[in-house]
């Protein structure tokens, strides 16, 4: 008989691994996509689940099944509020998973969708979220094919939590993963950063910044397809969501064992995001995006890839922000406007919780 | 630009569809797998998401991708308590999705796993759930390949909510779906029913029934493979979870437009489940199972399939409970011990909420 019919595992001998020892309870930072999230994965999930694929810790898993190459990814969504300027939890649930698949070069084909509803939530809210999710799926050319609904008692949950998982085909000849990044690779970001996180914060806190800041939430499968038309030889792609651009760059630097050097002035931060971040005490490099990507491109293809990105509506603001270097492997360094440098650390937790 | 960057859809013209009009707010029954769940899917999710595959409403979606046939399924898990006799939310998260895939004849290959953790939950609880999930995955021979963690504030959530999605290959020549069921098909259940729901209820309510009732939670991929070794021509399979055997039989009867006739005395209800149900005012036909299946098998294969099931550890209690008939299409009728008949309706909501 399988283990599954036995009593829960005896963990009386379990001791909390060292990095978590100061945190015997879950805190918000464990969901932040930074150091604490990584500690949770490395010390609890990875040993418990084992497996070669999970250990790669990419945005999605690249799998072989029945002779084809699949990308497979999941995200849960607990954003507050459910609707915000530029999108909703339904848009995020589609675009978040579509984008994770796109970061391995896969075009999303199918989505699953799990609803956890709170007893007492207005049926109209469920309908609005569902319509937004359906519209986002059609815009991203992905089909919702299977789903599930659970209901929890009033006072638990927060109206609507969502989970999506997605499957996409990885095209032949495409092998996009952090380990392929080498010194000399050019780092390109597809447009203005920090917009989604600031948009959420402004509505959550009722802040006014003179202009309404609208989330950049969008599906990036088409932009990535455009880039792959130039060359299948993209080395790595990341969508800088939780933890922002800083987390994405650090993850690549560590996985590829290269240094990443960015020019701070080259990072596109819109004035309204910059202003809001100053007021809120945030660093735009650490603020989440939901419709941007950062690409690590071989030098010989960088100009052509950049031109193709700029010609796509979702990549019009694309720009080179830096390059990969042999020095300081595993570390991200920013050249400041004053001619100095500063280390861009992996964030510990999350500046703005529940932004996705 | 895609819809995803626009404002939330304007639903000012939206009117709650008729069947939901008496329920303008979500209630527990919408997650119960009965009439109310179906109304939610038919009136909100299906119109919002569209799509041909979702409309089949099976346990999993059967898809074509890159020339292979995939099964894809998802479930969220909100069971209380997290640990119960015979299993945990971690076991359910694996077995629930593995079993949904098995019901289309697919052997699960890969799982995703999304955690929604409540701030303040003990890290040891997260570790115990993770270890149980990992052990269940190894027992079911499925690999957890991608995951995600979100954290919500203390007082929201319930410690741990889980979502899994799974992918499996559908073997050549296998085409298992409700629409293939025809009059004359034999209805076989793989063992004692009602055990999981009563196990959960007994620990939740602190009830004592003389003997401890242990959940039947198990992965059924191996049992289904054994059945397919006899013949690939199984017509339909269901794991009778929420809504119990009654919901599973009704769904097949409606989808296949056949009548289903069961002999009430033939349905295997263990004495302790029967006793607990009597005490709690429950009907065992409506109580959830997590390690059982009901099969609709062409008459000429029924004896051989039944023998193969009985030879498998998870099918030792298999028995024929009835057959499909031409009369009363879409309806399930039970022949009672007294020579009469009664209609076995689709449940409205759920007798025992949050059992998975």
Coordinates of N, CA and C in Angstrom, one line a residue, chain A residues 126-259:
Chain A
X126 N -17.7 37.7 -8.5 CA -17.2 36.5 -9.1 C -17.3 36.6 -10.6
X127 N -18.4 37.1 -11.0 CA -18.7 37.3 -12.5 C -17.7 38.3 -13.1
X128 N -17.5 39.4 -12.4 CA -16.5 40.4 -13.0 C -15.1 39.8 -13.1
X129 N -14.7 39.1 -12.0 CA -13.4 38.5 -12.1 C -13.3 37.5 -13.2
X130 N -14.4 36.7 -13.4 CA -14.4 35.7 -14.4 C -14.3 36.3 -15.8
X131 N -15.1 37.3 -16.0 CA -15.1 38.0 -17.3 C -13.7 38.6 -17.6
X132 N -13.1 39.2 -16.6 CA -11.8 39.7 -16.9 C -10.8 38.6 -17.2
X133 N -10.9 37.5 -16.5 CA -10.0 36.4 -16.7 C -10.2 35.8 -18.2
X134 N -11.5 35.7 -18.5 CA -11.8 35.2 -19.9 C -11.3 36.1 -21.0
X135 N -11.5 37.4 -20.8 CA -11.0 38.4 -21.8 C -9.5 38.4 -21.9
X136 N -8.8 38.3 -20.7 CA -7.4 38.2 -20.7 C -6.9 37.0 -21.5
X137 N -7.6 35.9 -21.2 CA -7.2 34.6 -21.9 C -7.3 34.7 -23.4
X138 N -8.5 35.3 -23.8 CA -8.6 35.5 -25.3 C -7.6 36.4 -25.9
X139 N -7.3 37.5 -25.1 CA -6.2 38.4 -25.6 C -4.9 37.7 -25.7
X140 N -4.6 36.8 -24.8 CA -3.3 36.1 -24.8 C -3.4 34.8 -25.7
X141 N -4.5 34.5 -26.3 CA -4.7 33.4 -27.2 C -4.4 32.1 -26.4
X142 N -4.9 32.0 -25.2 CA -4.8 30.8 -24.4 C -6.2 30.3 -24.0
X143 N -6.4 29.0 -23.8 CA -7.7 28.5 -23.5 C -7.8 28.0 -22.1
X144 N -8.8 28.4 -21.3 CA -9.0 27.9 -20.0 C -9.8 26.5 -20.2
X145 N -9.2 25.4 -19.8 CA -9.7 24.1 -20.2 C -10.2 23.3 -19.0
X146 N -9.8 23.7 -17.8 CA -10.2 22.9 -16.6 C -10.2 23.8 -15.4
X147 N -11.0 23.5 -14.4 CA -11.1 24.4 -13.3 C -11.7 23.7 -12.1
X148 N -11.7 24.5 -11.0 CA -12.2 23.9 -9.7 C -12.6 25.1 -8.9
X149 N -13.6 24.9 -8.0 CA -14.1 25.9 -7.1 C -14.2 25.4 -5.7
X150 N -13.6 26.0 -4.8 CA -13.8 25.7 -3.3 C -14.4 27.0 -2.7
X151 N -15.2 26.8 -1.6 CA -15.7 27.9 -0.8 C -15.2 27.7 0.6
X152 N -14.7 28.8 1.2 CA -14.4 28.8 2.6 C -15.3 29.8 3.4
X153 N -15.4 29.6 4.7 CA -16.4 30.3 5.5 C -16.1 31.8 5.4
X154 N -17.1 32.6 5.6 CA -16.9 34.1 5.7 C -15.9 34.4 6.8
X155 N -15.1 35.4 6.4 CA -14.0 35.8 7.4 C -12.7 35.1 7.1
X156 N -12.7 34.0 6.4 CA -11.5 33.4 5.8 C -11.4 33.8 4.4
X157 N -10.2 33.6 3.8 CA -10.0 34.1 2.4 C -10.2 35.6 2.4
X158 N -10.3 36.1 1.2 CA -10.4 37.6 1.0 C -11.3 37.8 -0.3
X159 N -12.5 37.2 -0.3 CA -13.3 37.3 -1.5 C -13.0 36.3 -2.5
X160 N -11.8 36.5 -3.2 CA -11.4 35.6 -4.3 C -9.9 35.4 -4.2
X161 N -9.5 34.2 -4.1 CA -8.1 33.8 -4.4 C -8.2 33.0 -5.7
X162 N -7.2 33.1 -6.5 CA -7.1 32.4 -7.8 C -5.8 31.6 -7.9
X163 N -5.9 30.5 -8.5 CA -4.6 29.8 -9.0 C -4.8 29.5 -10.5
X164 N -3.8 29.7 -11.2 CA -3.7 29.2 -12.6 C -2.5 28.3 -12.8
X165 N -2.6 27.3 -13.6 CA -1.4 26.6 -14.1 C -1.5 26.6 -15.6
X166 N -0.4 26.6 -16.3 CA -0.4 26.7 -17.7 C 0.6 25.7 -18.4
X167 N 0.2 25.3 -19.6 CA 1.0 24.4 -20.4 C 1.3 25.1 -21.7
X168 N 2.5 25.0 -22.2 CA 2.9 25.5 -23.5 C 3.9 24.7 -24.1
X169 N 4.0 24.7 -25.5 CA 5.0 24.0 -26.2 C 6.2 24.9 -26.3
X170 N 7.4 24.3 -26.1 CA 8.7 25.0 -26.3 C 9.1 24.7 -27.8
X171 N 9.3 25.7 -28.6 CA 9.6 25.5 -30.0 C 11.0 24.7 -30.1
X172 N 11.1 24.0 -31.2 CA 12.4 23.3 -31.5 C 13.5 24.3 -31.5
X173 N 14.6 24.0 -31.0 CA 15.8 24.8 -31.1 C 15.9 25.9 -30.0
X174 N 14.9 26.0 -29.2 CA 14.9 27.0 -28.2 C 15.3 26.4 -26.8
X175 N 16.2 27.0 -26.2 CA 16.7 26.5 -24.9 C 17.1 27.7 -24.0
X176 N 16.0 28.2 -23.4 CA 16.2 29.5 -22.6 C 16.2 29.1 -21.2
X177 N 17.3 29.4 -20.5 CA 17.4 29.1 -19.1 C 18.6 29.9 -18.5
X178 N 18.5 30.2 -17.2 CA 19.6 31.1 -16.6 C 21.0 30.5 -16.8
X179 N 21.1 29.2 -16.8 CA 22.5 28.6 -16.8 C 23.2 28.9 -18.2
X180 N 22.4 29.3 -19.2 CA 23.1 29.6 -20.5 C 23.7 31.0 -20.6
X181 N 23.4 31.8 -19.6 CA 23.9 33.2 -19.6 C 25.4 33.2 -19.4
X182 N 26.2 33.9 -20.2 CA 27.6 34.0 -20.1 C 28.1 35.5 -20.1
X183 N 29.3 35.7 -19.6 CA 29.8 37.1 -19.7 C 29.8 37.6 -21.1
X184 N 29.5 38.8 -21.3 CA 29.3 39.4 -22.6 C 27.9 39.5 -23.0
X185 N 27.0 38.7 -22.4 CA 25.5 38.9 -22.7 C 25.0 40.3 -22.4
X186 N 24.2 40.7 -23.3 CA 23.6 42.1 -23.1 C 22.3 42.0 -22.4
X187 N 22.0 42.9 -21.4 CA 20.8 42.8 -20.6 C 19.9 43.9 -21.1
X188 N 18.7 43.5 -21.6 CA 17.7 44.4 -22.2 C 16.4 44.3 -21.3
X189 N 15.9 45.4 -21.0 CA 14.6 45.4 -20.3 C 13.5 46.0 -21.3
X190 N 12.3 45.4 -21.3 CA 11.3 45.7 -22.3 C 10.6 47.0 -22.1
X191 N 10.9 47.8 -21.1 CA 10.2 49.1 -20.9 C 10.2 49.5 -19.5
X192 N 9.4 50.5 -19.2 CA 9.4 51.2 -17.9 C 9.1 50.2 -16.7
X193 N 9.9 50.3 -15.6 CA 9.7 49.4 -14.5 C 9.0 50.0 -13.3
X194 N 8.5 49.2 -12.4 CA 7.9 49.6 -11.2 C 6.5 50.0 -11.2
X195 N 5.9 49.9 -12.4 CA 4.6 50.5 -12.6 C 3.5 49.7 -11.9
X196 N 3.5 48.3 -12.0 CA 2.4 47.6 -11.4 C 2.4 47.7 -9.8
X197 N 3.5 47.6 -9.2 CA 3.6 47.7 -7.7 C 3.1 49.1 -7.3
X198 N 3.5 50.1 -7.9 CA 3.1 51.5 -7.5 C 1.6 51.7 -7.8
X199 N 1.1 51.1 -8.9 CA -0.4 51.2 -9.2 C -1.2 50.6 -8.1
X200 N -0.8 49.4 -7.6 CA -1.5 48.7 -6.6 C -1.4 49.5 -5.3
X201 N -0.2 50.0 -5.0 CA -0.1 50.7 -3.7 C -0.9 52.0 -3.7
X202 N -1.0 52.7 -4.9 CA -1.7 53.9 -4.9 C -3.2 53.7 -4.6
X203 N -3.7 52.6 -5.2 CA -5.2 52.5 -4.9 C -5.4 51.9 -3.5
X204 N -4.4 51.0 -3.1 CA -4.7 50.4 -1.7 C -4.6 51.5 -0.6
X205 N -3.7 52.4 -0.8 CA -3.5 53.4 0.3 C -4.2 54.7 0.0
X206 N -4.9 54.7 -1.1 CA -5.7 55.9 -1.5 C -4.8 57.1 -1.7
X207 N -3.6 56.8 -2.2 CA -2.6 57.9 -2.5 C -2.9 58.6 -3.8
X208 N -2.6 59.8 -3.9 CA -2.8 60.6 -5.2 C -1.4 61.1 -5.6
X209 N -1.0 60.7 -6.8 CA 0.3 61.2 -7.3 C 0.1 62.2 -8.4
X210 N -1.0 62.9 -8.5 CA -1.2 63.8 -9.6 C -1.7 63.1 -10.8
X211 N -1.1 62.1 -11.3 CA -1.6 61.3 -12.4 C -2.0 59.9 -11.9
X212 N -3.0 59.3 -12.5 CA -3.3 57.9 -12.1 C -2.2 57.0 -12.7
X213 N -1.6 56.1 -11.9 CA -0.6 55.2 -12.4 C -1.4 53.9 -12.7
X214 N -1.2 53.4 -13.9 CA -2.0 52.3 -14.4 C -1.0 51.1 -14.5
X215 N -1.4 49.9 -13.9 CA -0.6 48.7 -14.0 C -0.2 48.4 -15.4
X216 N 1.0 47.8 -15.6 CA 1.4 47.4 -16.9 C 1.0 46.0 -17.3
X217 N 0.2 45.4 -16.4 CA -0.2 44.0 -16.6 C -0.6 43.6 -18.1
X218 N 0.2 42.7 -18.6 CA 0.0 42.3 -20.0 C 0.6 40.9 -20.2
X219 N 0.2 40.3 -21.3 CA 0.7 38.9 -21.7 C 1.8 39.1 -22.7
X220 N 3.0 38.5 -22.4 CA 4.2 38.7 -23.1 C 4.5 37.7 -24.1
X221 N 3.6 36.7 -24.4 CA 3.9 35.6 -25.3 C 4.2 36.1 -26.7
X222 N 3.4 37.1 -27.2 CA 3.6 37.7 -28.5 C 5.0 38.4 -28.6
X223 N 5.4 39.1 -27.6 CA 6.7 39.8 -27.6 C 7.8 38.8 -27.7
X224 N 7.7 37.8 -26.9 CA 8.8 36.7 -26.9 C 8.8 36.0 -28.3
X225 N 7.7 35.8 -28.8 CA 7.7 35.1 -30.2 C 8.4 36.0 -31.2
X226 N 8.1 37.3 -31.1 CA 8.8 38.3 -32.0 C 10.3 38.2 -31.8
X227 N 10.8 38.1 -30.6 CA 12.2 38.0 -30.3 C 12.8 36.7 -30.8
X228 N 12.0 35.7 -30.7 CA 12.5 34.4 -31.2 C 12.6 34.3 -32.7
X229 N 11.7 35.1 -33.3 CA 11.8 35.2 -34.8 C 13.2 35.8 -35.2
X230 N 13.8 36.6 -34.4 CA 15.1 37.2 -34.7 C 16.2 36.1 -34.6
X231 N 16.1 35.4 -33.4 CA 17.0 34.3 -33.2 C 16.4 33.4 -32.1
X232 N 16.5 32.1 -32.3 CA 16.1 31.2 -31.2 C 17.1 31.2 -30.1
X233 N 18.3 31.8 -30.3 CA 19.4 31.7 -29.3 C 19.4 32.8 -28.3
X234 N 18.2 33.1 -27.7 CA 18.1 33.9 -26.5 C 18.6 33.0 -25.3
X235 N 19.4 33.6 -24.4 CA 20.0 32.8 -23.3 C 19.0 32.7 -22.1
X236 N 18.5 33.8 -21.6 CA 17.6 33.8 -20.5 C 16.6 34.9 -20.6
X237 N 15.4 34.6 -20.0 CA 14.3 35.6 -19.9 C 13.7 35.6 -18.5
X238 N 13.4 36.7 -18.0 CA 12.7 36.7 -16.7 C 11.6 37.8 -16.8
X239 N 10.4 37.5 -16.1 CA 9.5 38.6 -15.9 C 9.7 39.1 -14.5
X240 N 10.1 40.3 -14.3 CA 10.5 40.8 -12.9 C 9.3 41.2 -12.1
X241 N 8.6 40.1 -11.5 CA 7.4 40.4 -10.7 C 7.8 40.7 -9.3
X242 N 7.4 39.8 -8.4 CA 7.7 40.0 -7.0 C 9.2 40.2 -6.8
X243 N 9.7 41.2 -6.0 CA 11.1 41.4 -5.9 C 11.7 42.3 -6.9
X244 N 10.9 42.5 -8.0 CA 11.2 43.5 -9.0 C 12.4 43.1 -9.9
X245 N 13.0 44.1 -10.6 CA 14.1 43.9 -11.4 C 15.3 43.4 -10.6
X246 N 15.5 43.9 -9.4 CA 16.6 43.5 -8.6 C 16.6 41.9 -8.3
X247 N 15.4 41.4 -8.0 CA 15.4 39.9 -7.8 C 15.7 39.1 -9.0
X248 N 15.1 39.6 -10.2 CA 15.3 38.9 -11.4 C 16.8 38.8 -11.8
X249 N 17.4 40.0 -11.7 CA 18.9 40.0 -12.1 C 19.7 39.2 -11.1
X250 N 19.4 39.3 -9.8 CA 20.2 38.5 -8.9 C 20.0 36.9 -9.1
X251 N 18.8 36.5 -9.4 CA 18.6 35.1 -9.6 C 19.4 34.6 -10.8
X252 N 19.4 35.4 -11.9 CA 20.2 35.0 -13.1 C 21.7 35.0 -12.7
X253 N 22.1 36.1 -12.0 CA 23.6 36.1 -11.7 C 24.0 34.9 -10.9
X254 N 23.2 34.5 -9.9 CA 23.6 33.4 -9.1 C 23.5 32.1 -9.9
X255 N 22.4 31.9 -10.7 CA 22.3 30.7 -11.4 C 23.4 30.5 -12.5
X256 N 23.7 31.6 -13.1 CA 24.7 31.5 -14.3 C 26.1 31.7 -13.8
X257 N 26.3 32.1 -12.5 CA 27.6 32.4 -12.0 C 28.4 33.5 -12.8
X258 N 27.6 34.5 -13.1 CA 28.2 35.6 -13.8 C 28.0 36.9 -12.9
X259 N 28.7 37.9 -13.2 CA 28.4 39.2 -12.6 C 27.4 39.9 -13.6

